[in-house]
DNA sequence: AAACATATGATACAGTATGTCTCATCTAAG
DNA sequence: CTTAGATGAGACATACTGTATCATATGTTT
């Protein structure tokens, strides 16, 4: 059985990567229920026993896969722009990730996290890092005066991210840049009038 | 095999209901993957063959269960109140449903709809009725002048519902009345200043 | 009340999936 | 070269899946 944390053996790295790639494809094509030891073995070409050696429990495969993919790429943009523009840029990259593979992975995690605490922990790590950088950005805006000072930062973050999630996860609509622009304008715009 | 649409036979009604109750409990306790013919038969006390007679495919059980539960109770409140108060009342009942069983069922549907078109159709019916009554309410507000006329109704609906979904589905936090109140105040409040 | 139609229960059956084990072979590292 | 560890191939028992059969129970009709 290979060491789960620091894998130095290149043979182990190869098989592990091949199996994870297969699991990723299975998840993307057929959903979480398709990610089993048997099917991962079939798709990856690795022996079934080896899949069990790496992940004794079926949920471990998904958790490993999801933990590695749990990056929504909500990196803060360069600080030489107005806050509202930086917020827009941040949310655009976030929406782009949701439109791509991130949306499916997030969907899978939401469906599993309700009944699996480990998946929920991974989901929590995945969904707190992004909003945090957004909150920092909004806090900067409040200091600058470009965002209303009586606005709750946490709620404001929810109001910017919530509609984007809604559109992707429930409506299965692509989140366009125009949608993000309108959302930011409607949410942060009126503050300039106060 | 019983007629799926108009069941008049009381015997069929009994077994069908018993099996659906078992499926509901299994879904709530252990998630969609636990809703199988075998386990529904065990929990309900019905013979396994009978479960197959009612739903030949495993997904049909969930789809039947989800379609019946797909009511988010987004009923419009009495029209003798200001629009913003009616919006608040509407969203409060919506949040209450999400806090209860509706949240788990919706979570299950989101996780399945990504890879099952039939579930997505059911999800679509479930998530369009509610926003529609909200949109009608917001349109009334625009006519009255209590909501900014330059606001896109669809976007405004998303901005009110999105954060509520976000809080329940991703954060697993209870959506309190206070949260709804703050959300409505922040979203519709500034319009009064314009 | 009797006769008919249908749904259910119980069981059997083959096929497949799951989880564990063994051992020969292969790979990596000293 | 030698040794430790990982993999491949297969066996094995168990459980789950999907279908079929037939006796029994239930509902409907005359």
PDB file of C-alpha atoms (C1' of nucleotides) in Angstrom, chain A residues 1 12 15 46-47 50 53-54, chain D residues 5-12:
ATOM      1  CA  UNK A   1       0.000   0.000   0.000  1.00  0.00           C
ATOM      2  CA  UNK A  12       3.145   4.607  -7.677  1.00  0.00           C
ATOM      3  CA  UNK A  15      -0.661   4.291 -11.472  1.00  0.00           C
ATOM      4  CA  UNK A  46      -4.888  -0.785 -13.785  1.00  0.00           C
ATOM      5  CA  UNK A  47      -5.682  -4.038 -11.972  1.00  0.00           C
ATOM      6  CA  UNK A  50      -4.511  -2.030  -7.130  1.00  0.00           C
ATOM      7  CA  UNK A  53      -4.872  -0.828  -2.461  1.00  0.00           C
ATOM      8  CA  UNK A  54      -4.881   2.924  -3.066  1.00  0.00           C
TER       9      UNK A  54
ATOM     10  C1'  DG D   5       7.806  -2.954  -2.210  1.00  0.00           C
ATOM     11  C1'  DA D   6       4.145  -2.379  -5.886  1.00  0.00           C
ATOM     12  C1'  DT D   7       1.552  -4.377  -9.427  1.00  0.00           C
ATOM     13  C1'  DG D   8      -1.050  -7.998 -12.373  1.00  0.00           C
ATOM     14  C1'  DA D   9      -3.715 -11.945 -12.683  1.00  0.00           C
ATOM     15  C1'  DG D  10      -6.748 -14.794 -10.881  1.00  0.00           C
ATOM     16  C1'  DA D  11      -9.498 -17.349  -7.273  1.00  0.00           C
ATOM     17  C1'  DC D  12     -13.042 -17.077  -3.981  1.00  0.00           C
TER      18       DC D  12
END
